[in-house]
Amino acid sequence: MAAMTTSITAPLSGARLNVKKNSVARSAVRSGRMLTTAQAKGYKNSQLDSLVSSTPFDNFSFAPIREAVVNRAMTSRYFDDLTKYSECDVVISGAGSAGLCCAYELSKLAPDAKIAIIEQGVAPGGGAWLGGQLMSAMVVRKPAHNLLDELNVPYQDEGDYVVIKHASLFTSTLLSKVLAAPNVKLFNATACEDLIVREDPVSGRYVGGAVTNWTLVSLNHDTQMCMDPNVIESKVLVSSTGHDGPMGASGVKRLARLGMVDAAPGMSALDMNTAEDMIVRNTREVVPGMIICGMEVAELDGAPRMGPTFGAMFMSGQKAAHCAINSLNRQNALQQQPESADAQKELVNA
């Protein structure tokens, strides 16, 4: 096509350039795409300077808003959520990879259930934003790769295991699915300070929810006068707070102090092959109303740590969701069939 002189308007800039270019160059300029060397050939320096200094956002302006409107938009929704989720079917304490997998699985299994996630950090995801030793790649042993297929997370297949190019790709994808679920609410920067524990004449003590506080308050009880917490009642609490740390393994450590489980010995030394199978196998309802998953299982049972492989975290979280459904079904059966104490004990122990 013969070259022609034309006037091109840079996107939103209002600057007009009289240049000799073909239709491909005109299209590139109008769309804001990068010009090739061939397309840019023929521009004068002054024309190129004007072109490369403009962007589609030069005359951009936000719609007006008042500061008080922003305040009300945030606070009204937050406190509406606090009210709505003051009673839940399931509370998940800890939004690492196991906790998020549990929430994702529950959102599919029980779309009508009310699910709250409590995460002490500002950023959910726990240690799953990176692989081992702050490296990017995430190693997942089969068959946990089935979850990646379901989430459409790409990976390299290495036979018995797969590798995701960056752990954050998995975590961000999973997190987006969880947050999009209409029956799931995440309360981040919120700590689970304690458990609600009640006494039942048939089943004995059981967990009935979470005692919560804003994390910054929880971390500073010793530096100021104590600030009382809030509560979320639940039929089931899934504790997935990870291995020992500032707030790690808080669920099982509290159960041990209450005498509801034997002392939690902490996780054993690293053994990938033993660890991952054991973590999934031992994911369970450890006391009525409370399920443990992920590395919190290792803290209670003394299981080995697995280090930088993540398949057990995925599948332990998924299994915890099924354990939660089983617990909810059992509780519903007990409520609907008020029989003798012996019959109820059989359901509790089932």
XYZ file of C-alpha atoms in Angstrom:
350
model
C 0.000 0.000 0.000
C 1.349 3.424 -0.930
C 2.445 5.636 1.929
C 0.242 8.652 2.622
C 0.301 11.769 4.787
C -2.291 11.717 7.536
C -3.063 13.325 10.895
C -3.054 10.846 13.813
C -4.466 11.685 17.233
C -2.589 10.008 20.102
C -5.039 8.311 22.532
C -6.598 10.880 24.902
C -3.626 13.222 24.481
C -5.085 15.668 22.003
C -1.719 15.926 20.205
C -1.866 15.689 16.432
C 1.064 14.353 14.471
C 1.488 14.885 10.755
C 3.389 11.805 9.713
C 3.931 9.541 6.730
C 2.740 6.104 7.945
C 0.719 3.212 6.679
C -2.535 1.930 8.168
C -0.753 -0.548 10.462
C 1.146 2.268 12.154
C -2.027 4.342 12.511
C -3.769 1.438 14.192
C -0.870 0.882 16.588
C -0.795 4.526 17.648
C -4.543 4.712 18.196
C -4.631 1.553 20.317
C -1.609 2.454 22.405
C 0.388 -0.566 21.199
C 4.145 -0.519 20.909
C 5.390 0.448 17.439
C 7.915 -1.745 15.647
C 11.144 -0.234 14.408
C 9.830 -0.373 10.845
C 6.608 1.404 11.801
C 8.454 4.128 13.673
C 10.871 4.775 10.792
C 10.203 8.105 9.182
C 9.082 9.952 12.307
C 11.004 13.105 13.121
C 12.575 13.218 16.577
C 10.116 15.849 17.765
C 7.224 13.729 16.553
C 8.562 10.604 18.276
C 9.058 12.508 21.539
C 5.430 13.614 21.451
C 4.248 10.128 20.587
C 6.122 8.231 23.272
C 5.224 10.748 26.000
C 1.457 10.231 25.611
C -0.653 7.449 27.177
C -4.348 6.510 27.084
C -4.629 7.791 30.676
C -3.288 11.335 30.294
C -6.682 13.028 30.671
C -8.075 10.429 33.063
C -10.332 11.607 35.880
C -12.174 9.683 38.603
C -15.832 10.196 39.386
C -16.268 12.480 42.415
C -16.825 11.077 45.905
C -16.997 12.332 49.474
C -14.756 10.863 52.173
C -17.741 10.027 54.389
C -19.230 7.962 51.573
C -16.088 5.811 51.479
C -16.297 5.392 55.252
C -19.906 4.218 55.148
C -19.293 1.937 52.154
C -16.626 0.030 54.104
C -17.973 0.036 57.644
C -21.582 -0.801 56.786
C -20.544 -3.890 54.854
C -17.974 -5.011 57.414
C -20.376 -4.810 60.319
C -23.153 -6.374 58.254
C -20.774 -9.296 57.697
C -19.974 -9.483 61.418
C -23.685 -9.699 62.145
C -24.398 -12.199 59.379
C -21.530 -14.494 60.325
C -21.937 -14.285 64.109
C -23.410 -17.782 63.704
C -21.940 -20.079 61.053
C -22.123 -23.632 59.922
C -18.335 -23.807 59.601
C -15.541 -21.549 60.818
C -12.101 -22.140 59.309
C -9.264 -20.848 61.465
C -6.247 -20.198 59.263
C -6.245 -19.335 55.558
C -3.102 -21.110 54.434
C -3.179 -23.625 51.593
C -5.008 -26.272 53.663
C -7.595 -23.842 55.025
C -8.267 -22.326 51.601
C -8.589 -25.779 50.014
C -11.074 -26.674 52.741
C -13.100 -23.528 52.050
C -13.035 -24.152 48.302
C -14.208 -27.745 48.702
C -16.935 -26.724 51.141
C -18.189 -24.042 48.752
C -18.874 -26.863 46.270
C -20.147 -29.512 48.686
C -22.389 -27.202 50.705
C -23.237 -24.079 48.673
C -25.963 -23.155 51.169
C -23.736 -23.474 54.237
C -22.461 -20.317 55.911
C -18.657 -20.423 56.033
C -16.375 -17.902 57.752
C -12.584 -17.884 57.434
C -10.465 -16.278 60.143
C -6.938 -15.339 59.118
C -4.525 -13.600 61.468
C -2.445 -12.122 58.646
C -3.380 -9.322 56.306
C -2.538 -11.539 53.314
C -4.204 -14.981 53.186
C -2.247 -17.880 51.730
C 0.185 -18.684 54.533
C 3.472 -20.035 53.191
C 2.013 -20.947 49.789
C 3.076 -17.754 48.017
C 6.536 -19.283 47.503
C 8.071 -22.721 47.285
C 10.956 -23.902 49.475
C 13.612 -21.482 50.737
C 11.856 -18.477 49.169
C 12.085 -19.988 45.664
C 9.287 -19.474 43.166
C 8.351 -22.940 41.927
C 5.827 -25.106 43.772
C 6.206 -28.903 43.764
C 3.018 -30.956 44.040
C 3.085 -34.748 44.266
C 0.428 -36.706 42.442
C -2.525 -37.244 42.772
C -2.922 -33.743 44.296
C -2.437 -32.337 40.780
C -6.111 -33.148 40.149
C -7.002 -29.972 42.048
C -4.728 -27.980 39.735
C -6.584 -29.398 36.736
C -9.883 -28.399 38.304
C -8.616 -24.859 38.906
C -6.970 -24.668 35.449
C -3.574 -23.936 36.986
C -0.869 -24.879 34.443
C 2.100 -26.995 35.469
C 4.986 -29.073 34.127
C 4.393 -32.797 34.461
C 7.483 -34.558 35.774
C 5.983 -38.038 36.163
C 5.218 -38.645 39.835
C 4.992 -34.941 40.565
C 4.201 -31.656 38.852
C 5.784 -28.220 39.112
C 3.896 -24.918 39.035
C 6.125 -22.143 37.701
C 5.261 -19.892 40.657
C 3.517 -20.848 43.884
C 1.666 -17.538 43.801
C -0.104 -18.607 40.616
C -1.785 -21.438 42.498
C -2.521 -19.462 45.657
C -3.960 -16.442 43.873
C -6.152 -18.663 41.694
C -7.448 -20.655 44.665
C -8.003 -17.511 46.707
C -9.992 -15.881 43.913
C -12.302 -18.915 43.759
C -12.833 -18.909 47.519
C -13.530 -15.182 47.723
C -15.968 -15.369 44.803
C -18.099 -18.001 46.554
C -21.309 -16.316 47.779
C -21.423 -18.341 51.008
C -17.840 -17.678 52.162
C -16.572 -14.648 54.097
C -12.913 -14.000 54.875
C -12.060 -11.990 57.994
C -8.343 -11.309 57.583
C -6.175 -9.434 60.085
C -8.303 -11.289 62.631
C -6.921 -13.737 65.178
C -8.559 -16.793 66.693
C -7.617 -16.135 70.320
C -9.491 -19.027 71.880
C -12.198 -21.636 71.407
C -15.792 -21.682 72.544
C -16.108 -24.935 74.491
C -19.391 -26.205 75.873
C -20.502 -29.225 77.878
C -23.018 -31.703 76.504
C -24.568 -34.272 78.874
C -24.247 -36.982 76.219
C -21.104 -36.264 74.230
C -19.168 -34.298 76.845
C -17.188 -31.215 75.924
C -17.337 -29.958 72.375
C -16.121 -26.963 70.386
C -18.861 -24.483 69.553
C -17.023 -21.709 67.757
C -14.122 -19.269 67.771
C -13.084 -16.410 70.034
C -11.787 -13.630 67.814
C -9.963 -10.338 68.013
C -8.168 -8.062 65.623
C -4.627 -9.376 65.258
C -2.964 -6.111 66.286
C -4.905 -6.252 69.552
C -4.049 -9.931 70.109
C -0.347 -9.260 69.636
C -0.355 -6.405 72.139
C -2.252 -7.757 75.133
C 1.015 -7.680 77.085
C 1.800 -4.086 76.168
C -1.500 -2.519 77.201
C -4.529 -3.388 79.256
C -6.371 -6.455 77.989
C -9.013 -5.851 75.323
C -11.910 -8.301 75.396
C -12.555 -10.334 72.230
C -15.546 -11.090 70.054
C -17.032 -14.483 69.150
C -18.313 -16.465 66.192
C -20.507 -19.443 67.013
C -20.261 -22.416 64.684
C -21.420 -25.989 64.357
C -17.950 -27.009 63.163
C -14.562 -25.345 63.527
C -11.769 -26.405 61.170
C -8.401 -25.558 62.677
C -5.721 -25.114 60.025
C -3.304 -22.756 61.731
C -0.158 -24.540 60.589
C 2.886 -25.668 62.513
C 4.227 -24.050 65.659
C 4.844 -20.315 65.493
C 3.551 -17.019 66.936
C -0.028 -18.141 66.253
C 0.683 -21.539 64.719
C -0.973 -24.745 65.940
C -3.102 -22.582 68.228
C -6.099 -24.903 68.033
C -4.436 -28.114 69.175
C -2.291 -26.309 71.739
C -5.445 -24.905 73.309
C -7.098 -28.341 73.315
C -4.028 -29.757 75.053
C -4.138 -27.061 77.755
C -7.823 -27.808 78.302
C -7.121 -31.529 78.644
C -9.340 -32.362 75.659
C -6.434 -34.084 73.846
C -3.122 -35.492 74.941
C -0.215 -33.071 74.915
C 0.740 -31.961 71.412
C 4.376 -33.084 70.939
C 5.010 -31.001 67.819
C 6.024 -32.112 64.360
C 8.870 -34.534 63.809
C 11.872 -34.156 61.508
C 11.489 -34.003 57.740
C 10.443 -37.120 55.827
C 8.458 -36.244 52.709
C 7.191 -39.721 51.877
C 5.919 -40.493 55.359
C 4.713 -36.996 56.115
C 2.307 -36.306 53.280
C 0.451 -39.618 53.556
C 0.199 -39.254 57.329
C -1.096 -35.682 57.203
C -3.957 -36.624 54.898
C -4.703 -39.876 56.727
C -4.857 -38.181 60.139
C -6.995 -35.235 59.072
C -10.049 -35.743 61.259
C -12.567 -34.480 63.788
C -10.271 -34.608 66.798
C -12.948 -33.602 69.328
C -16.669 -33.065 68.707
C -17.091 -29.912 66.663
C -13.411 -29.413 65.772
C -11.483 -30.761 62.792
C -7.758 -30.389 62.247
C -5.970 -30.330 58.900
C -2.675 -29.354 57.339
C 0.423 -29.010 59.484
C -1.641 -28.724 62.647
C -2.118 -32.488 62.288
C 1.652 -32.933 62.548
C 1.788 -30.779 65.679
C -0.762 -32.986 67.444
C 0.342 -36.386 66.172
C 4.105 -35.862 65.954
C 4.057 -36.541 62.222
C 7.148 -35.643 60.201
C 7.261 -32.362 58.331
C 7.275 -32.619 54.543
C 9.122 -29.437 53.676
C 8.625 -27.842 50.243
C 5.953 -30.158 48.813
C 2.336 -29.034 48.938
C 0.133 -31.923 47.831
C -0.733 -32.965 51.375
C -1.872 -29.440 52.206
C -4.284 -29.497 49.267
C -5.734 -32.917 50.001
C -5.819 -32.495 53.777
C -7.884 -29.349 53.310
C -10.214 -31.119 50.891
C -10.608 -34.040 53.279
C -11.337 -31.634 56.142
C -14.265 -30.280 54.134
C -15.732 -33.770 53.886
C -15.122 -34.321 57.606
C -16.996 -31.073 58.275
C -19.951 -32.252 56.180
C -19.967 -35.541 58.096
C -19.973 -33.659 61.397
C -22.810 -31.383 60.269
C -24.840 -34.381 59.111
C -24.284 -36.167 62.418
C -25.312 -33.095 64.397
C -28.450 -32.722 62.274
C -29.313 -36.375 62.847
C -28.946 -35.936 66.605
C -31.229 -32.899 66.564
C -33.890 -34.588 64.478
C -33.916 -37.856 66.428
C -34.111 -37.119 70.185
C -33.788 -40.719 71.287
C -32.274 -42.338 74.352
C -28.876 -41.313 75.631
C -27.395 -44.628 74.458
C -28.673 -44.116 70.904
C -27.284 -40.588 70.823
C -23.901 -41.804 72.044
C -23.820 -44.258 69.121
C -24.345 -41.371 66.684
C -21.698 -39.272 68.409
C -19.178 -42.097 68.208
C -20.056 -43.056 64.622
